[in-house]
Amino acid sequence: MSTKCRLCAGETIMLCHPKIGDYFWCQQCDYIYKDEKDYISDEAELEIYDQHHNSIEDPRYVAYFQKFIKCAIVEYASDGKVGLDFGSGPSPVLSMILEQDYGYVIDIYDKYYSPQPVYEKKQYDLITSTEVVEHLKDPLDYFRVFKSLLKPQGIIAIMTQFHPQAEGKFINWHYMRDRSHVSFFTLTTMEFIAEKVGLRIVYTDNKRYITLTHR
């Protein structure tokens, strides 16, 4: 079975996991996305999120974010210090670090834990979204929102694991086994998204970090 890619309308091939569900892999933009029939409910998704018990008191978790900040933010950020952490999760550790160690003032938004759209009618120097875009059913729409919220010299810093670009490796990949993950990207996918919404990539490690700004 094949269908047109929801991002670029390219041809896809189907990838089937016997327990988790079916996925479509675009042969043009490299986007892999879960078949809608295999989506889990919001309640089931929240149950997965509630199992995360991360804290600013955990030095390994702090180091995890410090590496992201140093690689994907510090070298590319403007002088402005107003930020948005989109998809902050139950414990907004990243925003705490950015405020305490880097002088930012951070708004937080999360579908479940901080659902007030505090970003409306605002503009930001920095937008972060860590381990979030893999949960988005329509990522292009969200990247358009990110762009609309971004100041002229601002940056968007994303963390998500890029998929392994091989059917066998994908089916056995730990990251796709999280049932709340529905979208998977590579640099090729991100390049398409950037071009489509009017952004440009200024940094990537081609594994899990990517930083964008206005074109």
mmCIF file of C-alpha atoms in Angstrom:
data_model
loop_
_atom_site.group_PDB
_atom_site.id
_atom_site.type_symbol
_atom_site.label_atom_id
_atom_site.label_comp_id
_atom_site.label_asym_id
_atom_site.label_seq_id
_atom_site.Cartn_x
_atom_site.Cartn_y
_atom_site.Cartn_z
ATOM 1 C CA MET A 1 0.000 0.000 0.000
ATOM 2 C CA SER A 2 1.210 3.504 -0.814
ATOM 3 C CA THR A 3 -0.119 6.972 -0.210
ATOM 4 C CA LYS A 4 0.992 10.515 -0.958
ATOM 5 C CA CYS A 5 3.213 12.066 1.679
ATOM 6 C CA ARG A 6 1.316 14.466 3.921
ATOM 7 C CA LEU A 7 4.283 16.870 3.862
ATOM 8 C CA CYS A 8 5.430 17.004 0.243
ATOM 9 C CA ALA A 9 2.932 14.777 -1.661
ATOM 10 C CA GLY A 10 5.764 12.474 -2.716
ATOM 11 C CA GLU A 11 5.443 8.716 -3.095
ATOM 12 C CA THR A 12 5.630 6.650 0.087
ATOM 13 C CA ILE A 13 6.237 3.049 1.004
ATOM 14 C CA MET A 14 4.560 1.345 3.944
ATOM 15 C CA LEU A 15 6.508 0.072 6.933
ATOM 16 C CA CYS A 16 4.650 -2.400 9.141
ATOM 17 C CA HIS A 17 5.321 -3.196 12.771
ATOM 18 C CA PRO A 18 3.288 -6.201 13.983
ATOM 19 C CA LYS A 19 2.502 -4.692 17.386
ATOM 20 C CA ILE A 20 2.784 -0.909 17.086
ATOM 21 C CA GLY A 21 1.222 -0.227 13.714
ATOM 22 C CA ASP A 22 1.856 0.965 10.167
ATOM 23 C CA TYR A 23 3.971 3.869 8.950
ATOM 24 C CA PHE A 24 4.480 5.672 5.652
ATOM 25 C CA TRP A 25 8.004 6.566 4.532
ATOM 26 C CA CYS A 26 8.274 9.292 1.921
ATOM 27 C CA GLN A 27 10.838 8.558 -0.757
ATOM 28 C CA GLN A 28 11.143 12.243 -1.592
ATOM 29 C CA CYS A 29 11.412 14.191 1.688
ATOM 30 C CA ASP A 30 12.326 11.216 3.950
ATOM 31 C CA TYR A 31 9.481 11.917 6.401
ATOM 32 C CA ILE A 32 8.091 8.856 8.201
ATOM 33 C CA TYR A 33 4.675 9.162 9.807
ATOM 34 C CA LYS A 34 2.316 6.817 11.595
ATOM 35 C CA ASP A 35 -0.935 5.698 10.012
ATOM 36 C CA GLU A 36 -3.799 7.573 11.658
ATOM 37 C CA LYS A 37 -5.597 4.317 12.439
ATOM 38 C CA ASP A 38 -2.783 3.483 14.854
ATOM 39 C CA TYR A 39 -2.791 6.752 16.819
ATOM 40 C CA ILE A 40 -3.284 6.402 20.543
ATOM 41 C CA SER A 41 -5.774 8.535 22.472
ATOM 42 C CA ASP A 42 -4.875 11.732 24.304
ATOM 43 C CA GLU A 43 -5.524 9.882 27.556
ATOM 44 C CA ALA A 44 -3.057 7.136 26.654
ATOM 45 C CA GLU A 45 -0.513 9.725 25.541
ATOM 46 C CA LEU A 46 -0.804 11.618 28.813
ATOM 47 C CA GLU A 47 -0.355 8.362 30.721
ATOM 48 C CA ILE A 48 2.993 7.889 28.946
ATOM 49 C CA TYR A 49 4.067 11.464 29.735
ATOM 50 C CA ASP A 50 3.097 11.060 33.391
ATOM 51 C CA GLN A 51 5.676 8.282 33.679
ATOM 52 C CA HIS A 52 8.470 10.818 33.071
ATOM 53 C CA HIS A 53 9.949 11.933 36.389
ATOM 54 C CA ASN A 54 12.700 14.324 35.375
ATOM 55 C CA SER A 55 13.957 17.057 37.665
ATOM 56 C CA ILE A 56 16.349 19.989 37.882
ATOM 57 C CA GLU A 57 17.883 18.034 40.772
ATOM 58 C CA ASP A 58 19.013 15.258 38.413
ATOM 59 C CA PRO A 59 22.543 16.137 37.224
ATOM 60 C CA ARG A 60 22.350 13.784 34.238
ATOM 61 C CA TYR A 61 19.136 15.393 33.025
ATOM 62 C CA VAL A 62 20.599 18.860 33.461
ATOM 63 C CA ALA A 63 23.720 17.813 31.535
ATOM 64 C CA TYR A 64 21.459 16.470 28.774
ATOM 65 C CA PHE A 65 19.990 19.958 28.304
ATOM 66 C CA GLN A 66 23.272 21.797 28.825
ATOM 67 C CA LYS A 67 24.762 19.906 25.882
ATOM 68 C CA PHE A 68 21.771 20.896 23.727
ATOM 69 C CA ILE A 69 22.065 24.547 24.784
ATOM 70 C CA LYS A 70 25.792 24.695 24.051
ATOM 71 C CA CYS A 71 25.500 22.917 20.689
ATOM 72 C CA ALA A 72 22.255 24.301 19.271
ATOM 73 C CA ILE A 73 21.591 27.628 21.003
ATOM 74 C CA VAL A 74 24.559 29.553 22.409
ATOM 75 C CA GLU A 75 26.483 29.995 19.147
ATOM 76 C CA TYR A 76 23.425 31.061 17.134
ATOM 77 C CA ALA A 77 21.261 33.064 19.532
ATOM 78 C CA SER A 78 20.760 36.809 19.196
ATOM 79 C CA ASP A 79 21.300 39.207 22.085
ATOM 80 C CA GLY A 80 17.605 39.080 22.946
ATOM 81 C CA LYS A 81 16.591 37.038 25.965
ATOM 82 C CA VAL A 82 12.857 36.399 25.545
ATOM 83 C CA GLY A 83 12.061 32.753 24.866
ATOM 84 C CA LEU A 84 9.323 30.171 24.496
ATOM 85 C CA ASP A 85 9.703 26.527 25.466
ATOM 86 C CA PHE A 86 7.070 24.775 23.352
ATOM 87 C CA GLY A 87 6.151 21.390 24.817
ATOM 88 C CA SER A 88 7.785 21.952 28.176
ATOM 89 C CA GLY A 89 6.518 18.750 29.758
ATOM 90 C CA PRO A 90 5.579 18.162 33.419
ATOM 91 C CA SER A 91 8.864 19.607 34.701
ATOM 92 C CA PRO A 92 10.184 22.523 32.595
ATOM 93 C CA VAL A 93 13.864 21.890 33.331
ATOM 94 C CA LEU A 94 15.134 23.432 30.099
ATOM 95 C CA SER A 95 13.420 26.751 30.810
ATOM 96 C CA MET A 96 14.806 26.734 34.356
ATOM 97 C CA ILE A 97 18.359 26.296 33.060
ATOM 98 C CA LEU A 98 17.931 28.989 30.409
ATOM 99 C CA GLU A 99 16.636 31.421 33.024
ATOM 100 C CA GLN A 100 19.089 30.605 35.809
ATOM 101 C CA ASP A 101 22.285 30.172 33.773
ATOM 102 C CA TYR A 102 21.727 32.200 30.594
ATOM 103 C CA GLY A 103 19.537 35.123 31.639
ATOM 104 C CA TYR A 104 16.462 34.307 29.576
ATOM 105 C CA VAL A 105 12.857 35.010 30.460
ATOM 106 C CA ILE A 106 10.986 31.944 29.215
ATOM 107 C CA ASP A 107 7.297 31.390 28.541
ATOM 108 C CA ILE A 108 6.251 27.760 28.697
ATOM 109 C CA TYR A 109 3.529 25.967 26.795
ATOM 110 C CA ASP A 110 2.528 22.339 26.930
ATOM 111 C CA LYS A 111 -0.579 20.650 25.563
ATOM 112 C CA TYR A 112 -1.228 18.867 28.852
ATOM 113 C CA TYR A 113 0.744 20.574 31.630
ATOM 114 C CA SER A 114 0.703 24.268 30.645
ATOM 115 C CA PRO A 115 -2.113 24.529 28.087
ATOM 116 C CA GLN A 116 -2.659 28.284 28.161
ATOM 117 C CA PRO A 117 -1.539 29.764 24.793
ATOM 118 C CA VAL A 118 0.754 32.335 26.416
ATOM 119 C CA TYR A 119 2.583 32.848 23.107
ATOM 120 C CA GLU A 120 -0.354 34.531 21.379
ATOM 121 C CA LYS A 121 0.456 38.034 20.040
ATOM 122 C CA LYS A 122 4.076 37.667 21.194
ATOM 123 C CA GLN A 123 7.452 37.471 19.462
ATOM 124 C CA TYR A 124 10.472 35.565 20.703
ATOM 125 C CA ASP A 125 14.253 35.644 20.385
ATOM 126 C CA LEU A 126 14.416 31.916 21.091
ATOM 127 C CA ILE A 127 11.921 29.092 20.609
ATOM 128 C CA THR A 128 12.886 25.662 21.925
ATOM 129 C CA SER A 129 11.064 22.402 21.350
ATOM 130 C CA THR A 130 12.780 19.340 22.790
ATOM 131 C CA GLU A 131 11.477 15.821 22.270
ATOM 132 C CA VAL A 132 8.204 17.265 20.964
ATOM 133 C CA VAL A 133 8.039 17.309 17.155
ATOM 134 C CA GLU A 134 7.937 13.507 17.017
ATOM 135 C CA HIS A 135 4.527 13.789 18.729
ATOM 136 C CA LEU A 136 3.069 16.222 16.170
ATOM 137 C CA LYS A 137 0.600 14.848 13.670
ATOM 138 C CA ASP A 138 0.888 17.903 11.389
ATOM 139 C CA PRO A 139 4.410 19.245 11.943
ATOM 140 C CA LEU A 140 4.314 21.683 9.034
ATOM 141 C CA ASP A 141 1.497 23.623 10.705
ATOM 142 C CA TYR A 142 3.517 23.927 13.902
ATOM 143 C CA PHE A 143 6.651 25.107 12.117
ATOM 144 C CA ARG A 144 4.542 27.822 10.494
ATOM 145 C CA VAL A 145 3.419 28.872 13.971
ATOM 146 C CA PHE A 146 7.030 28.853 15.215
ATOM 147 C CA LYS A 147 8.080 31.082 12.337
ATOM 148 C CA SER A 148 5.227 33.512 13.008
ATOM 149 C CA LEU A 149 6.374 33.858 16.636
ATOM 150 C CA LEU A 150 10.040 34.394 15.815
ATOM 151 C CA LYS A 151 11.726 37.784 15.885
ATOM 152 C CA PRO A 152 13.812 38.688 12.779
ATOM 153 C CA GLN A 153 17.114 37.573 14.344
ATOM 154 C CA GLY A 154 15.590 34.841 16.494
ATOM 155 C CA ILE A 155 16.281 31.100 16.375
ATOM 156 C CA ILE A 156 14.278 27.906 16.733
ATOM 157 C CA ALA A 157 16.189 25.066 18.420
ATOM 158 C CA ILE A 158 14.732 21.584 17.997
ATOM 159 C CA MET A 159 15.681 18.273 19.572
ATOM 160 C CA THR A 160 14.346 15.014 18.121
ATOM 161 C CA GLN A 161 16.068 11.814 17.045
ATOM 162 C CA PHE A 162 16.537 11.530 13.275
ATOM 163 C CA HIS A 163 15.339 8.210 11.909
ATOM 164 C CA PRO A 164 17.879 5.618 10.672
ATOM 165 C CA GLN A 165 16.810 5.621 6.977
ATOM 166 C CA ALA A 166 16.578 1.849 6.686
ATOM 167 C CA GLU A 167 13.426 -0.236 7.009
ATOM 168 C CA GLY A 168 14.891 -2.941 9.235
ATOM 169 C CA LYS A 169 16.602 -0.449 11.523
ATOM 170 C CA PHE A 170 13.467 1.673 11.787
ATOM 171 C CA ILE A 171 11.239 -1.259 12.740
ATOM 172 C CA ASN A 172 13.690 -2.223 15.499
ATOM 173 C CA TRP A 173 14.403 1.360 16.596
ATOM 174 C CA HIS A 174 13.671 2.152 20.247
ATOM 175 C CA TYR A 175 12.396 5.634 19.398
ATOM 176 C CA MET A 176 9.488 4.452 17.268
ATOM 177 C CA ARG A 177 8.426 2.002 19.978
ATOM 178 C CA ASP A 178 7.059 4.878 22.018
ATOM 179 C CA ARG A 179 3.420 4.745 20.890
ATOM 180 C CA SER A 180 3.029 8.509 21.298
ATOM 181 C CA HIS A 181 5.651 9.136 18.590
ATOM 182 C CA VAL A 182 3.989 9.656 15.211
ATOM 183 C CA SER A 183 6.456 11.744 13.138
ATOM 184 C CA PHE A 184 10.076 11.028 12.301
ATOM 185 C CA PHE A 185 12.535 13.242 10.472
ATOM 186 C CA THR A 186 15.963 13.450 8.897
ATOM 187 C CA LEU A 187 17.949 16.427 7.690
ATOM 188 C CA THR A 188 16.268 16.013 4.286
ATOM 189 C CA THR A 189 12.849 16.342 5.938
ATOM 190 C CA MET A 190 13.922 19.376 7.907
ATOM 191 C CA GLU A 191 15.341 21.004 4.783
ATOM 192 C CA PHE A 192 11.974 20.557 3.069
ATOM 193 C CA ILE A 193 10.097 22.011 6.047
ATOM 194 C CA ALA A 194 12.476 24.965 6.276
ATOM 195 C CA GLU A 195 12.082 25.747 2.584
ATOM 196 C CA LYS A 196 8.311 25.384 2.756
ATOM 197 C CA VAL A 197 7.767 27.759 5.685
ATOM 198 C CA GLY A 198 10.498 30.306 4.964
ATOM 199 C CA LEU A 199 13.207 29.244 7.382
ATOM 200 C CA ARG A 200 16.831 28.230 6.947
ATOM 201 C CA ILE A 201 18.973 25.785 8.858
ATOM 202 C CA VAL A 202 21.982 27.308 10.604
ATOM 203 C CA TYR A 203 23.108 24.218 12.528
ATOM 204 C CA THR A 204 22.506 20.493 12.806
ATOM 205 C CA ASP A 205 24.467 17.575 14.181
ATOM 206 C CA ASN A 206 22.497 15.409 11.715
ATOM 207 C CA LYS A 207 21.436 13.181 14.600
ATOM 208 C CA ARG A 208 19.027 15.002 16.938
ATOM 209 C CA TYR A 209 19.740 18.761 17.057
ATOM 210 C CA ILE A 210 18.663 21.340 14.491
ATOM 211 C CA THR A 211 18.614 25.134 14.670
ATOM 212 C CA LEU A 212 16.680 27.365 12.287
ATOM 213 C CA THR A 213 16.140 31.056 11.680
ATOM 214 C CA HIS A 214 14.363 33.280 9.173
ATOM 215 C CA ARG A 215 15.489 32.881 5.579
#
